[in-house]
Amino acid sequence: MITVLPDFAPPSRVYRMHGHTVLALCGEIDIATAAEVVPYLEAVTAPDGPKVVIDLTAVTFFDCSGLRLLSSARRRVRARHGSLTVVCAHPFTLRILALSGLGPALRLVPTLEEAVRPPATAGRD
């Protein structure tokens, strides 16, 4: 018998913000939860020219399963001529991204606001 706790929340939530599709992940992103994230990831990266933000702000643990998710997202978005931004300020996760070599290939920003901010217009301060 499986008991579902009342405070259980899925590891993913998808919503739109300023023309971007945000995939907000929470809790632990590991081998056990990565499979639950894959359908969300495939859905947000499916359209042509997707503007995807993966928000890791509420992630408390991130391992190689998370790296595979981000690598897959990057590959899918590039194939569809879109953009991918990852929101992350957690030192441990940033270190994993840097050590893996994936970090420099991603657009990493510390806040969701920065991720969805329109590009600066030329000639404006």
Short mmCIF file of C-alpha atoms in Angstrom, two decimals:
data_model
loop_
_atom_site.label_atom_id
_atom_site.label_comp_id
_atom_site.label_asym_id
_atom_site.label_seq_id
_atom_site.Cartn_x
_atom_site.Cartn_y
_atom_site.Cartn_z
CA MET A 1 0.00 0.00 0.00
CA ILE A 2 1.26 3.47 -0.92
CA THR A 3 0.40 6.45 1.22
CA VAL A 4 0.46 9.86 -0.43
CA LEU A 5 1.25 12.61 2.01
CA PRO A 6 -1.05 15.65 1.84
CA ASP A 7 1.87 18.05 1.38
CA PHE A 8 3.29 16.11 -1.57
CA ALA A 9 4.05 18.33 -4.54
CA PRO A 10 5.22 17.19 -7.95
CA PRO A 11 8.83 18.13 -8.80
CA SER A 12 7.66 20.28 -11.71
CA ARG A 13 5.31 23.13 -12.46
CA VAL A 14 4.83 24.81 -15.83
CA TYR A 15 3.50 28.32 -16.43
CA ARG A 16 3.87 31.27 -18.83
CA MET A 17 5.58 34.51 -17.89
CA HIS A 18 6.36 37.45 -20.22
CA GLY A 19 6.34 35.25 -23.32
CA HIS A 20 8.48 32.53 -21.77
CA THR A 21 7.47 29.05 -20.72
CA VAL A 22 8.81 28.45 -17.22
CA LEU A 23 9.49 24.94 -15.98
CA ALA A 24 9.94 25.37 -12.23
CA LEU A 25 11.55 22.41 -10.50
CA CYS A 26 11.52 21.85 -6.77
CA GLY A 27 12.91 19.49 -4.19
CA GLU A 28 15.44 16.87 -5.13
CA ILE A 29 16.31 16.30 -8.78
CA ASP A 30 17.83 12.85 -8.81
CA ILE A 31 17.34 9.51 -10.53
CA ALA A 32 14.06 8.96 -8.67
CA THR A 33 12.45 12.26 -9.69
CA ALA A 34 14.04 12.89 -13.09
CA ALA A 35 11.63 10.50 -14.81
CA GLU A 36 8.72 12.58 -13.47
CA VAL A 37 10.24 15.73 -14.99
CA VAL A 38 10.81 14.31 -18.50
CA PRO A 39 7.19 14.71 -19.75
CA TYR A 40 7.16 18.36 -18.65
CA LEU A 41 10.54 18.95 -20.28
CA GLU A 42 9.41 17.38 -23.55
CA ALA A 43 6.22 19.46 -23.58
CA VAL A 44 7.93 22.82 -23.01
CA THR A 45 10.66 22.17 -25.57
CA ALA A 46 8.36 20.78 -28.31
CA PRO A 47 7.19 23.97 -30.11
CA ASP A 48 9.26 25.71 -32.77
CA GLY A 49 11.29 28.62 -31.39
CA PRO A 50 10.56 27.91 -27.72
CA LYS A 51 11.57 30.47 -25.11
CA VAL A 52 12.15 28.17 -22.14
CA VAL A 53 13.21 29.02 -18.61
CA ILE A 54 14.13 26.20 -16.24
CA ASP A 55 13.89 27.55 -12.71
CA LEU A 56 16.04 25.68 -10.18
CA THR A 57 15.43 28.18 -7.36
CA ALA A 58 13.51 25.67 -5.21
CA VAL A 59 15.79 22.70 -5.96
CA THR A 60 17.46 21.36 -2.81
CA PHE A 61 19.53 18.57 -4.40
CA PHE A 62 20.81 18.21 -7.96
CA ASP A 63 22.85 15.32 -9.38
CA CYS A 64 23.84 13.88 -12.75
CA SER A 65 20.17 13.13 -13.48
CA GLY A 66 19.56 16.87 -13.41
CA LEU A 67 22.52 17.40 -15.74
CA ARG A 68 20.96 14.97 -18.21
CA LEU A 69 17.66 16.88 -18.04
CA LEU A 70 19.36 20.21 -18.74
CA SER A 71 21.49 18.74 -21.52
CA SER A 72 18.40 17.25 -23.15
CA ALA A 73 16.53 20.56 -22.83
CA ARG A 74 19.44 22.45 -24.39
CA ARG A 75 19.65 20.01 -27.29
CA ARG A 76 15.88 20.13 -27.97
CA VAL A 77 15.66 23.93 -27.75
CA ARG A 78 18.66 24.43 -30.06
CA ALA A 79 17.19 22.01 -32.61
CA ARG A 80 14.02 24.12 -32.63
CA HIS A 81 15.89 27.46 -32.83
CA GLY A 82 14.69 28.61 -29.42
CA SER A 83 16.28 29.92 -26.27
CA LEU A 84 16.97 28.29 -22.93
CA THR A 85 17.74 30.09 -19.69
CA VAL A 86 18.42 28.37 -16.37
CA VAL A 87 17.71 30.18 -13.11
CA CYS A 88 20.12 29.08 -10.43
CA ALA A 89 21.93 30.76 -7.56
CA HIS A 90 22.63 27.71 -5.38
CA PRO A 91 26.43 27.31 -5.01
CA PHE A 92 26.33 23.48 -4.97
CA THR A 93 24.29 23.27 -8.16
CA LEU A 94 26.40 25.93 -9.87
CA ARG A 95 29.51 23.94 -8.95
CA ILE A 96 28.07 20.75 -10.44
CA LEU A 97 27.20 22.65 -13.62
CA ALA A 98 30.69 24.12 -13.83
CA LEU A 99 32.51 20.84 -13.14
CA SER A 100 30.40 19.01 -15.72
CA GLY A 101 31.22 21.54 -18.42
CA LEU A 102 27.52 22.13 -19.04
CA GLY A 103 27.38 25.42 -17.12
CA PRO A 104 29.29 27.46 -19.73
CA ALA A 105 26.99 26.09 -22.47
CA LEU A 106 23.89 27.39 -20.68
CA ARG A 107 22.59 30.88 -20.06
CA LEU A 108 22.64 30.90 -16.25
CA VAL A 109 21.02 33.74 -14.33
CA PRO A 110 20.42 34.15 -10.58
CA THR A 111 16.76 35.28 -10.68
CA LEU A 112 13.58 34.55 -12.57
CA GLU A 113 13.12 38.27 -13.21
CA GLU A 114 16.42 38.38 -15.06
CA ALA A 115 15.51 35.27 -17.06
CA VAL A 116 12.31 36.77 -18.48
CA ARG A 117 13.56 40.34 -18.87
CA PRO A 118 13.42 41.52 -22.49
CA PRO A 119 16.81 42.11 -24.12
CA ALA A 120 18.15 45.65 -23.77
CA THR A 121 17.39 47.89 -26.71
CA ALA A 122 20.44 49.26 -28.52
CA GLY A 123 21.21 52.86 -27.57
CA ARG A 124 19.33 52.71 -24.26
CA ASP A 125 20.97 52.85 -20.85
#
